[in-house]
């Protein structure tokens, strides 16, 4: 993420938390990073990579499924 050109989108959230999204500025637009700060201190930081990589999904075993009625 540090080498990719990005735009930043910052907005206030709940309880005085400020959220900043870093979005790829070249090619396909996708989220690179999300940072939450409060009073100048980082509260949470998520970095995304391999956004195009396939993610295998598997159904859980039947005994782990709770039916919705």
JSON list of N, CA and C in Angstrom, two decimals:
[
{"chain": "A", "resi": 1, "resn": "UNK", "atom": "N", "xyz": [0.82, -1.19, 0.00]},
{"chain": "A", "resi": 1, "resn": "UNK", "atom": "CA", "xyz": [0.00, 0.00, 0.00]},
{"chain": "A", "resi": 1, "resn": "UNK", "atom": "C", "xyz": [0.86, 1.25, 0.00]},
{"chain": "A", "resi": 2, "resn": "UNK", "atom": "N", "xyz": [2.02, 1.20, 0.62]},
{"chain": "A", "resi": 2, "resn": "UNK", "atom": "CA", "xyz": [2.85, 2.38, 0.74]},
{"chain": "A", "resi": 2, "resn": "UNK", "atom": "C", "xyz": [3.34, 2.90, -0.61]},
{"chain": "A", "resi": 3, "resn": "UNK", "atom": "N", "xyz": [3.40, 2.04, -1.62]},
{"chain": "A", "resi": 3, "resn": "UNK", "atom": "CA", "xyz": [3.93, 2.45, -2.92]},
{"chain": "A", "resi": 3, "resn": "UNK", "atom": "C", "xyz": [2.83, 2.77, -3.92]},
{"chain": "A", "resi": 4, "resn": "UNK", "atom": "N", "xyz": [1.58, 2.44, -3.61]},
{"chain": "A", "resi": 4, "resn": "UNK", "atom": "CA", "xyz": [0.49, 2.69, -4.53]},
{"chain": "A", "resi": 4, "resn": "UNK", "atom": "C", "xyz": [-0.07, 4.09, -4.37]},
{"chain": "A", "resi": 5, "resn": "UNK", "atom": "N", "xyz": [-0.32, 4.78, -5.51]},
{"chain": "A", "resi": 5, "resn": "UNK", "atom": "CA", "xyz": [-0.97, 6.08, -5.41]},
{"chain": "A", "resi": 5, "resn": "UNK", "atom": "C", "xyz": [-2.39, 5.90, -4.86]},
{"chain": "A", "resi": 6, "resn": "UNK", "atom": "N", "xyz": [-2.76, 6.73, -3.91]},
{"chain": "A", "resi": 6, "resn": "UNK", "atom": "CA", "xyz": [-4.07, 6.60, -3.28]},
{"chain": "A", "resi": 6, "resn": "UNK", "atom": "C", "xyz": [-4.68, 7.96, -3.00]},
{"chain": "A", "resi": 7, "resn": "UNK", "atom": "N", "xyz": [-5.99, 7.97, -2.95]},
{"chain": "A", "resi": 7, "resn": "UNK", "atom": "CA", "xyz": [-6.70, 9.16, -2.48]},
{"chain": "A", "resi": 7, "resn": "UNK", "atom": "C", "xyz": [-7.21, 8.84, -1.08]},
{"chain": "A", "resi": 8, "resn": "UNK", "atom": "N", "xyz": [-7.41, 9.86, -0.27]},
{"chain": "A", "resi": 8, "resn": "UNK", "atom": "CA", "xyz": [-7.90, 9.65, 1.08]},
{"chain": "A", "resi": 8, "resn": "UNK", "atom": "C", "xyz": [-9.30, 10.25, 1.22]},
{"chain": "A", "resi": 9, "resn": "UNK", "atom": "N", "xyz": [-10.14, 9.52, 1.90]},
{"chain": "A", "resi": 9, "resn": "UNK", "atom": "CA", "xyz": [-11.49, 9.98, 2.21]},
{"chain": "A", "resi": 9, "resn": "UNK", "atom": "C", "xyz": [-11.62, 9.93, 3.73]},
{"chain": "A", "resi": 10, "resn": "UNK", "atom": "N", "xyz": [-11.82, 11.08, 4.35]},
{"chain": "A", "resi": 10, "resn": "UNK", "atom": "CA", "xyz": [-11.91, 11.15, 5.81]},
{"chain": "A", "resi": 10, "resn": "UNK", "atom": "C", "xyz": [-13.25, 11.72, 6.21]},
{"chain": "A", "resi": 11, "resn": "UNK", "atom": "N", "xyz": [-13.85, 11.09, 7.21]},
{"chain": "A", "resi": 11, "resn": "UNK", "atom": "CA", "xyz": [-15.14, 11.57, 7.70]},
{"chain": "A", "resi": 11, "resn": "UNK", "atom": "C", "xyz": [-15.27, 11.24, 9.18]},
{"chain": "A", "resi": 12, "resn": "UNK", "atom": "N", "xyz": [-16.09, 12.02, 9.90]},
{"chain": "A", "resi": 12, "resn": "UNK", "atom": "CA", "xyz": [-16.30, 11.75, 11.33]},
{"chain": "A", "resi": 12, "resn": "UNK", "atom": "C", "xyz": [-17.25, 10.57, 11.49]},
{"chain": "A", "resi": 13, "resn": "UNK", "atom": "N", "xyz": [-17.04, 9.82, 12.55]},
{"chain": "A", "resi": 13, "resn": "UNK", "atom": "CA", "xyz": [-17.89, 8.70, 12.87]},
{"chain": "A", "resi": 13, "resn": "UNK", "atom": "C", "xyz": [-18.44, 8.91, 14.28]},
{"chain": "A", "resi": 14, "resn": "UNK", "atom": "N", "xyz": [-18.86, 7.84, 14.93]},
{"chain": "A", "resi": 14, "resn": "UNK", "atom": "CA", "xyz": [-19.44, 7.95, 16.26]},
{"chain": "A", "resi": 14, "resn": "UNK", "atom": "C", "xyz": [-18.40, 8.26, 17.32]},
{"chain": "A", "resi": 15, "resn": "UNK", "atom": "N", "xyz": [-18.83, 8.85, 18.39]},
{"chain": "A", "resi": 15, "resn": "UNK", "atom": "CA", "xyz": [-18.01, 9.07, 19.59]},
{"chain": "A", "resi": 15, "resn": "UNK", "atom": "C", "xyz": [-16.69, 9.78, 19.32]},
{"chain": "A", "resi": 16, "resn": "UNK", "atom": "N", "xyz": [-16.68, 10.72, 18.39]},
{"chain": "A", "resi": 16, "resn": "UNK", "atom": "CA", "xyz": [-15.46, 11.48, 18.13]},
{"chain": "A", "resi": 16, "resn": "UNK", "atom": "C", "xyz": [-14.39, 10.73, 17.37]},
{"chain": "A", "resi": 17, "resn": "UNK", "atom": "N", "xyz": [-14.75, 9.61, 16.78]},
{"chain": "A", "resi": 17, "resn": "UNK", "atom": "CA", "xyz": [-13.80, 8.83, 15.99]},
{"chain": "A", "resi": 17, "resn": "UNK", "atom": "C", "xyz": [-13.79, 9.36, 14.57]},
{"chain": "A", "resi": 18, "resn": "UNK", "atom": "N", "xyz": [-12.60, 9.51, 14.01]},
{"chain": "A", "resi": 18, "resn": "UNK", "atom": "CA", "xyz": [-12.43, 9.94, 12.62]},
{"chain": "A", "resi": 18, "resn": "UNK", "atom": "C", "xyz": [-11.99, 8.73, 11.80]},
{"chain": "A", "resi": 19, "resn": "UNK", "atom": "N", "xyz": [-12.65, 8.50, 10.68]},
{"chain": "A", "resi": 19, "resn": "UNK", "atom": "CA", "xyz": [-12.35, 7.35, 9.83]},
{"chain": "A", "resi": 19, "resn": "UNK", "atom": "C", "xyz": [-11.71, 7.85, 8.54]},
{"chain": "A", "resi": 20, "resn": "UNK", "atom": "N", "xyz": [-10.59, 7.26, 8.16]},
{"chain": "A", "resi": 20, "resn": "UNK", "atom": "CA", "xyz": [-9.92, 7.58, 6.90]},
{"chain": "A", "resi": 20, "resn": "UNK", "atom": "C", "xyz": [-9.81, 6.33, 6.06]},
{"chain": "A", "resi": 21, "resn": "UNK", "atom": "N", "xyz": [-10.31, 6.41, 4.82]},
{"chain": "A", "resi": 21, "resn": "UNK", "atom": "CA", "xyz": [-10.16, 5.32, 3.86]},
{"chain": "A", "resi": 21, "resn": "UNK", "atom": "C", "xyz": [-9.13, 5.74, 2.82]},
{"chain": "A", "resi": 22, "resn": "UNK", "atom": "N", "xyz": [-8.23, 4.83, 2.48]},
{"chain": "A", "resi": 22, "resn": "UNK", "atom": "CA", "xyz": [-7.27, 5.04, 1.41]},
{"chain": "A", "resi": 22, "resn": "UNK", "atom": "C", "xyz": [-7.72, 4.17, 0.24]},
{"chain": "A", "resi": 23, "resn": "UNK", "atom": "N", "xyz": [-7.99, 4.80, -0.90]},
{"chain": "A", "resi": 23, "resn": "UNK", "atom": "CA", "xyz": [-8.53, 4.11, -2.07]},
{"chain": "A", "resi": 23, "resn": "UNK", "atom": "C", "xyz": [-7.52, 4.23, -3.21]},
{"chain": "A", "resi": 24, "resn": "UNK", "atom": "N", "xyz": [-7.29, 3.12, -3.92]},
{"chain": "A", "resi": 24, "resn": "UNK", "atom": "CA", "xyz": [-6.36, 3.11, -5.06]},
{"chain": "A", "resi": 24, "resn": "UNK", "atom": "C", "xyz": [-6.74, 4.20, -6.05]},
{"chain": "A", "resi": 25, "resn": "UNK", "atom": "N", "xyz": [-5.75, 4.97, -6.48]},
{"chain": "A", "resi": 25, "resn": "UNK", "atom": "CA", "xyz": [-6.00, 6.10, -7.38]},
{"chain": "A", "resi": 25, "resn": "UNK", "atom": "C", "xyz": [-5.71, 5.77, -8.84]},
{"chain": "A", "resi": 26, "resn": "UNK", "atom": "N", "xyz": [-5.11, 4.63, -9.11]},
{"chain": "A", "resi": 26, "resn": "UNK", "atom": "CA", "xyz": [-4.81, 4.22, -10.48]},
{"chain": "A", "resi": 26, "resn": "UNK", "atom": "C", "xyz": [-5.41, 2.85, -10.74]},
{"chain": "A", "resi": 27, "resn": "UNK", "atom": "N", "xyz": [-5.87, 2.65, -11.98]},
{"chain": "A", "resi": 27, "resn": "UNK", "atom": "CA", "xyz": [-6.47, 1.36, -12.31]},
{"chain": "A", "resi": 27, "resn": "UNK", "atom": "C", "xyz": [-7.82, 1.22, -11.63]},
{"chain": "A", "resi": 28, "resn": "UNK", "atom": "N", "xyz": [-8.13, 0.00, -11.26]},
{"chain": "A", "resi": 28, "resn": "UNK", "atom": "CA", "xyz": [-9.40, -0.28, -10.60]},
{"chain": "A", "resi": 28, "resn": "UNK", "atom": "C", "xyz": [-9.38, 0.32, -9.19]},
{"chain": "A", "resi": 29, "resn": "UNK", "atom": "N", "xyz": [-10.46, 1.00, -8.82]},
{"chain": "A", "resi": 29, "resn": "UNK", "atom": "CA", "xyz": [-10.56, 1.59, -7.48]},
{"chain": "A", "resi": 29, "resn": "UNK", "atom": "C", "xyz": [-10.94, 0.51, -6.48]},
{"chain": "A", "resi": 30, "resn": "UNK", "atom": "N", "xyz": [-10.14, 0.36, -5.44]},
{"chain": "A", "resi": 30, "resn": "UNK", "atom": "CA", "xyz": [-10.47, -0.57, -4.37]},
{"chain": "A", "resi": 30, "resn": "UNK", "atom": "C", "xyz": [-9.85, -0.06, -3.09]},
{"chain": "A", "resi": 31, "resn": "UNK", "atom": "N", "xyz": [-10.39, -0.49, -1.98]},
{"chain": "A", "resi": 31, "resn": "UNK", "atom": "CA", "xyz": [-9.94, -0.05, -0.67]},
{"chain": "A", "resi": 31, "resn": "UNK", "atom": "C", "xyz": [-8.58, -0.65, -0.35]},
{"chain": "A", "resi": 32, "resn": "UNK", "atom": "N", "xyz": [-7.63, 0.20, 0.02]},
{"chain": "A", "resi": 32, "resn": "UNK", "atom": "CA", "xyz": [-6.28, -0.24, 0.40]},
{"chain": "A", "resi": 32, "resn": "UNK", "atom": "C", "xyz": [-6.13, -0.32, 1.91]},
{"chain": "A", "resi": 33, "resn": "UNK", "atom": "N", "xyz": [-6.72, 0.67, 2.59]},
{"chain": "A", "resi": 33, "resn": "UNK", "atom": "CA", "xyz": [-6.50, 0.75, 4.03]},
{"chain": "A", "resi": 33, "resn": "UNK", "atom": "C", "xyz": [-7.63, 1.55, 4.68]},
{"chain": "A", "resi": 34, "resn": "UNK", "atom": "N", "xyz": [-7.93, 1.22, 5.94]},
{"chain": "A", "resi": 34, "resn": "UNK", "atom": "CA", "xyz": [-8.91, 1.97, 6.75]},
{"chain": "A", "resi": 34, "resn": "UNK", "atom": "C", "xyz": [-8.25, 2.24, 8.09]},
{"chain": "A", "resi": 35, "resn": "UNK", "atom": "N", "xyz": [-8.30, 3.50, 8.53]},
{"chain": "A", "resi": 35, "resn": "UNK", "atom": "CA", "xyz": [-7.72, 3.89, 9.80]},
{"chain": "A", "resi": 35, "resn": "UNK", "atom": "C", "xyz": [-8.76, 4.66, 10.61]},
{"chain": "A", "resi": 36, "resn": "UNK", "atom": "N", "xyz": [-8.93, 4.27, 11.86]},
{"chain": "A", "resi": 36, "resn": "UNK", "atom": "CA", "xyz": [-9.82, 4.98, 12.78]},
{"chain": "A", "resi": 36, "resn": "UNK", "atom": "C", "xyz": [-8.97, 5.65, 13.84]},
{"chain": "A", "resi": 37, "resn": "UNK", "atom": "N", "xyz": [-9.19, 6.95, 14.05]},
{"chain": "A", "resi": 37, "resn": "UNK", "atom": "CA", "xyz": [-8.43, 7.69, 15.06]},
{"chain": "A", "resi": 37, "resn": "UNK", "atom": "C", "xyz": [-9.40, 8.43, 15.99]},
{"chain": "A", "resi": 38, "resn": "UNK", "atom": "N", "xyz": [-8.93, 8.62, 17.22]},
{"chain": "A", "resi": 38, "resn": "UNK", "atom": "CA", "xyz": [-9.69, 9.40, 18.20]},
{"chain": "A", "resi": 38, "resn": "UNK", "atom": "C", "xyz": [-8.69, 10.21, 19.00]},
{"chain": "A", "resi": 39, "resn": "UNK", "atom": "N", "xyz": [-8.88, 11.51, 19.02]},
{"chain": "A", "resi": 39, "resn": "UNK", "atom": "CA", "xyz": [-7.98, 12.42, 19.73]},
{"chain": "A", "resi": 39, "resn": "UNK", "atom": "C", "xyz": [-6.53, 12.23, 19.28]},
{"chain": "A", "resi": 40, "resn": "UNK", "atom": "N", "xyz": [-6.35, 12.01, 17.97]},
{"chain": "A", "resi": 40, "resn": "UNK", "atom": "CA", "xyz": [-5.01, 11.88, 17.41]},
{"chain": "A", "resi": 40, "resn": "UNK", "atom": "C", "xyz": [-4.35, 10.52, 17.61]},
{"chain": "A", "resi": 41, "resn": "UNK", "atom": "N", "xyz": [-5.03, 9.60, 18.27]},
{"chain": "A", "resi": 41, "resn": "UNK", "atom": "CA", "xyz": [-4.48, 8.26, 18.52]},
{"chain": "A", "resi": 41, "resn": "UNK", "atom": "C", "xyz": [-5.18, 7.24, 17.63]},
{"chain": "A", "resi": 42, "resn": "UNK", "atom": "N", "xyz": [-4.40, 6.37, 17.00]},
{"chain": "A", "resi": 42, "resn": "UNK", "atom": "CA", "xyz": [-4.97, 5.33, 16.15]},
{"chain": "A", "resi": 42, "resn": "UNK", "atom": "C", "xyz": [-5.71, 4.32, 17.03]},
{"chain": "A", "resi": 43, "resn": "UNK", "atom": "N", "xyz": [-6.98, 4.10, 16.72]},
{"chain": "A", "resi": 43, "resn": "UNK", "atom": "CA", "xyz": [-7.81, 3.14, 17.45]},
{"chain": "A", "resi": 43, "resn": "UNK", "atom": "C", "xyz": [-7.85, 1.79, 16.74]},
{"chain": "A", "resi": 44, "resn": "UNK", "atom": "N", "xyz": [-7.88, 1.83, 15.41]},
{"chain": "A", "resi": 44, "resn": "UNK", "atom": "CA", "xyz": [-7.93, 0.61, 14.60]},
{"chain": "A", "resi": 44, "resn": "UNK", "atom": "C", "xyz": [-7.34, 0.90, 13.24]},
{"chain": "A", "resi": 45, "resn": "UNK", "atom": "N", "xyz": [-6.68, -0.11, 12.67]},
{"chain": "A", "resi": 45, "resn": "UNK", "atom": "CA", "xyz": [-6.08, 0.04, 11.35]},
{"chain": "A", "resi": 45, "resn": "UNK", "atom": "C", "xyz": [-6.19, -1.29, 10.61]},
{"chain": "A", "resi": 46, "resn": "UNK", "atom": "N", "xyz": [-6.78, -1.25, 9.42]},
{"chain": "A", "resi": 46, "resn": "UNK", "atom": "CA", "xyz": [-6.93, -2.43, 8.59]},
{"chain": "A", "resi": 46, "resn": "UNK", "atom": "C", "xyz": [-6.26, -2.18, 7.25]},
{"chain": "A", "resi": 47, "resn": "UNK", "atom": "N", "xyz": [-5.39, -3.08, 6.82]},
{"chain": "A", "resi": 47, "resn": "UNK", "atom": "CA", "xyz": [-4.73, -2.97, 5.52]},
{"chain": "A", "resi": 47, "resn": "UNK", "atom": "C", "xyz": [-5.18, -4.14, 4.66]},
{"chain": "A", "resi": 48, "resn": "UNK", "atom": "N", "xyz": [-5.59, -3.86, 3.44]},
{"chain": "A", "resi": 48, "resn": "UNK", "atom": "CA", "xyz": [-6.07, -4.88, 2.52]},
{"chain": "A", "resi": 48, "resn": "UNK", "atom": "C", "xyz": [-5.01, -5.16, 1.46]},
{"chain": "A", "resi": 49, "resn": "UNK", "atom": "N", "xyz": [-4.86, -6.43, 1.07]},
{"chain": "A", "resi": 49, "resn": "UNK", "atom": "CA", "xyz": [-3.95, -6.80, 0.00]},
{"chain": "A", "resi": 49, "resn": "UNK", "atom": "C", "xyz": [-4.51, -8.02, -0.72]},
{"chain": "A", "resi": 50, "resn": "UNK", "atom": "N", "xyz": [-3.95, -8.34, -1.86]},
{"chain": "A", "resi": 50, "resn": "UNK", "atom": "CA", "xyz": [-4.41, -9.46, -2.69]},
{"chain": "A", "resi": 50, "resn": "UNK", "atom": "C", "xyz": [-5.91, -9.39, -2.92]},
{"chain": "A", "resi": 51, "resn": "UNK", "atom": "N", "xyz": [-6.39, -8.21, -3.24]},
{"chain": "A", "resi": 51, "resn": "UNK", "atom": "CA", "xyz": [-7.81, -7.97, -3.40]},
{"chain": "A", "resi": 51, "resn": "UNK", "atom": "C", "xyz": [-8.40, -8.81, -4.54]},
{"chain": "A", "resi": 52, "resn": "UNK", "atom": "N", "xyz": [-7.59, -9.17, -5.52]},
{"chain": "A", "resi": 52, "resn": "UNK", "atom": "CA", "xyz": [-8.05, -9.96, -6.66]},
{"chain": "A", "resi": 52, "resn": "UNK", "atom": "C", "xyz": [-7.91, -11.46, -6.42]},
{"chain": "A", "resi": 53, "resn": "UNK", "atom": "N", "xyz": [-7.24, -11.88, -5.36]},
{"chain": "A", "resi": 53, "resn": "UNK", "atom": "CA", "xyz": [-7.01, -13.30, -5.10]},
{"chain": "A", "resi": 53, "resn": "UNK", "atom": "C", "xyz": [-8.33, -14.00, -4.76]},
{"chain": "A", "resi": 54, "resn": "UNK", "atom": "N", "xyz": [-8.58, -15.16, -5.36]},
{"chain": "A", "resi": 54, "resn": "UNK", "atom": "CA", "xyz": [-9.81, -15.89, -5.02]},
{"chain": "A", "resi": 54, "resn": "UNK", "atom": "C", "xyz": [-9.76, -16.40, -3.58]},
{"chain": "A", "resi": 55, "resn": "UNK", "atom": "N", "xyz": [-10.90, -16.39, -2.94]},
{"chain": "A", "resi": 55, "resn": "UNK", "atom": "CA", "xyz": [-11.00, -16.88, -1.58]},
{"chain": "A", "resi": 55, "resn": "UNK", "atom": "C", "xyz": [-11.91, -18.11, -1.59]},
{"chain": "A", "resi": 56, "resn": "UNK", "atom": "N", "xyz": [-11.37, -19.25, -1.24]},
{"chain": "A", "resi": 56, "resn": "UNK", "atom": "CA", "xyz": [-12.22, -20.45, -1.24]},
{"chain": "A", "resi": 56, "resn": "UNK", "atom": "C", "xyz": [-13.24, -20.40, -0.10]},
{"chain": "A", "resi": 57, "resn": "UNK", "atom": "N", "xyz": [-14.46, -20.74, -0.41]},
{"chain": "A", "resi": 57, "resn": "UNK", "atom": "CA", "xyz": [-15.52, -20.79, 0.59]},
{"chain": "A", "resi": 57, "resn": "UNK", "atom": "C", "xyz": [-16.08, -22.20, 0.62]},
{"chain": "A", "resi": 58, "resn": "UNK", "atom": "N", "xyz": [-16.30, -22.70, 1.81]},
{"chain": "A", "resi": 58, "resn": "UNK", "atom": "CA", "xyz": [-16.82, -24.06, 1.97]},
{"chain": "A", "resi": 58, "resn": "UNK", "atom": "C", "xyz": [-18.02, -24.02, 2.89]},
{"chain": "A", "resi": 59, "resn": "UNK", "atom": "N", "xyz": [-19.00, -24.84, 2.57]},
{"chain": "A", "resi": 59, "resn": "UNK", "atom": "CA", "xyz": [-20.18, -24.95, 3.44]},
{"chain": "A", "resi": 59, "resn": "UNK", "atom": "C", "xyz": [-19.76, -25.67, 4.72]},
{"chain": "A", "resi": 60, "resn": "UNK", "atom": "N", "xyz": [-20.29, -25.24, 5.86]},
{"chain": "A", "resi": 60, "resn": "UNK", "atom": "CA", "xyz": [-19.96, -25.93, 7.11]},
{"chain": "A", "resi": 60, "resn": "UNK", "atom": "C", "xyz": [-20.63, -27.30, 7.15]},
{"chain": "A", "resi": 61, "resn": "UNK", "atom": "N", "xyz": [-20.12, -28.18, 7.99]},
{"chain": "A", "resi": 61, "resn": "UNK", "atom": "CA", "xyz": [-20.78, -29.49, 8.13]},
{"chain": "A", "resi": 61, "resn": "UNK", "atom": "C", "xyz": [-22.22, -29.31, 8.61]},
{"chain": "A", "resi": 62, "resn": "UNK", "atom": "N", "xyz": [-23.08, -30.23, 8.23]},
{"chain": "A", "resi": 62, "resn": "UNK", "atom": "CA", "xyz": [-24.51, -30.13, 8.56]},
{"chain": "A", "resi": 62, "resn": "UNK", "atom": "C", "xyz": [-24.75, -29.99, 10.06]},
{"chain": "A", "resi": 63, "resn": "UNK", "atom": "N", "xyz": [-23.92, -30.63, 10.90]},
{"chain": "A", "resi": 63, "resn": "UNK", "atom": "CA", "xyz": [-24.15, -30.55, 12.34]},
{"chain": "A", "resi": 63, "resn": "UNK", "atom": "C", "xyz": [-23.74, -29.20, 12.94]},
{"chain": "A", "resi": 64, "resn": "UNK", "atom": "N", "xyz": [-23.17, -28.31, 12.11]},
{"chain": "A", "resi": 64, "resn": "UNK", "atom": "CA", "xyz": [-22.81, -26.97, 12.57]},
{"chain": "A", "resi": 64, "resn": "UNK", "atom": "C", "xyz": [-23.75, -25.89, 12.03]},
{"chain": "A", "resi": 65, "resn": "UNK", "atom": "N", "xyz": [-24.79, -26.31, 11.33]},
{"chain": "A", "resi": 65, "resn": "UNK", "atom": "CA", "xyz": [-25.73, -25.37, 10.74]},
{"chain": "A", "resi": 65, "resn": "UNK", "atom": "C", "xyz": [-26.98, -25.29, 11.60]},
{"chain": "A", "resi": 66, "resn": "UNK", "atom": "N", "xyz": [-27.38, -24.06, 11.91]},
{"chain": "A", "resi": 66, "resn": "UNK", "atom": "CA", "xyz": [-28.60, -23.84, 12.68]},
{"chain": "A", "resi": 66, "resn": "UNK", "atom": "C", "xyz": [-29.70, -23.44, 11.70]},
{"chain": "A", "resi": 67, "resn": "UNK", "atom": "N", "xyz": [-30.76, -24.23, 11.61]},
{"chain": "A", "resi": 67, "resn": "UNK", "atom": "CA", "xyz": [-31.83, -23.91, 10.64]},
{"chain": "A", "resi": 67, "resn": "UNK", "atom": "C", "xyz": [-32.53, -22.60, 11.02]},
{"chain": "A", "resi": 68, "resn": "UNK", "atom": "N", "xyz": [-32.88, -21.84, 10.02]},
{"chain": "A", "resi": 68, "resn": "UNK", "atom": "CA", "xyz": [-33.61, -20.59, 10.22]},
{"chain": "A", "resi": 68, "resn": "UNK", "atom": "C", "xyz": [-35.09, -20.88, 9.99]},
{"chain": "A", "resi": 69, "resn": "UNK", "atom": "N", "xyz": [-35.89, -20.63, 10.99]},
{"chain": "A", "resi": 69, "resn": "UNK", "atom": "CA", "xyz": [-37.32, -20.92, 10.85]},
{"chain": "A", "resi": 69, "resn": "UNK", "atom": "C", "xyz": [-38.13, -19.67, 11.01]}
]
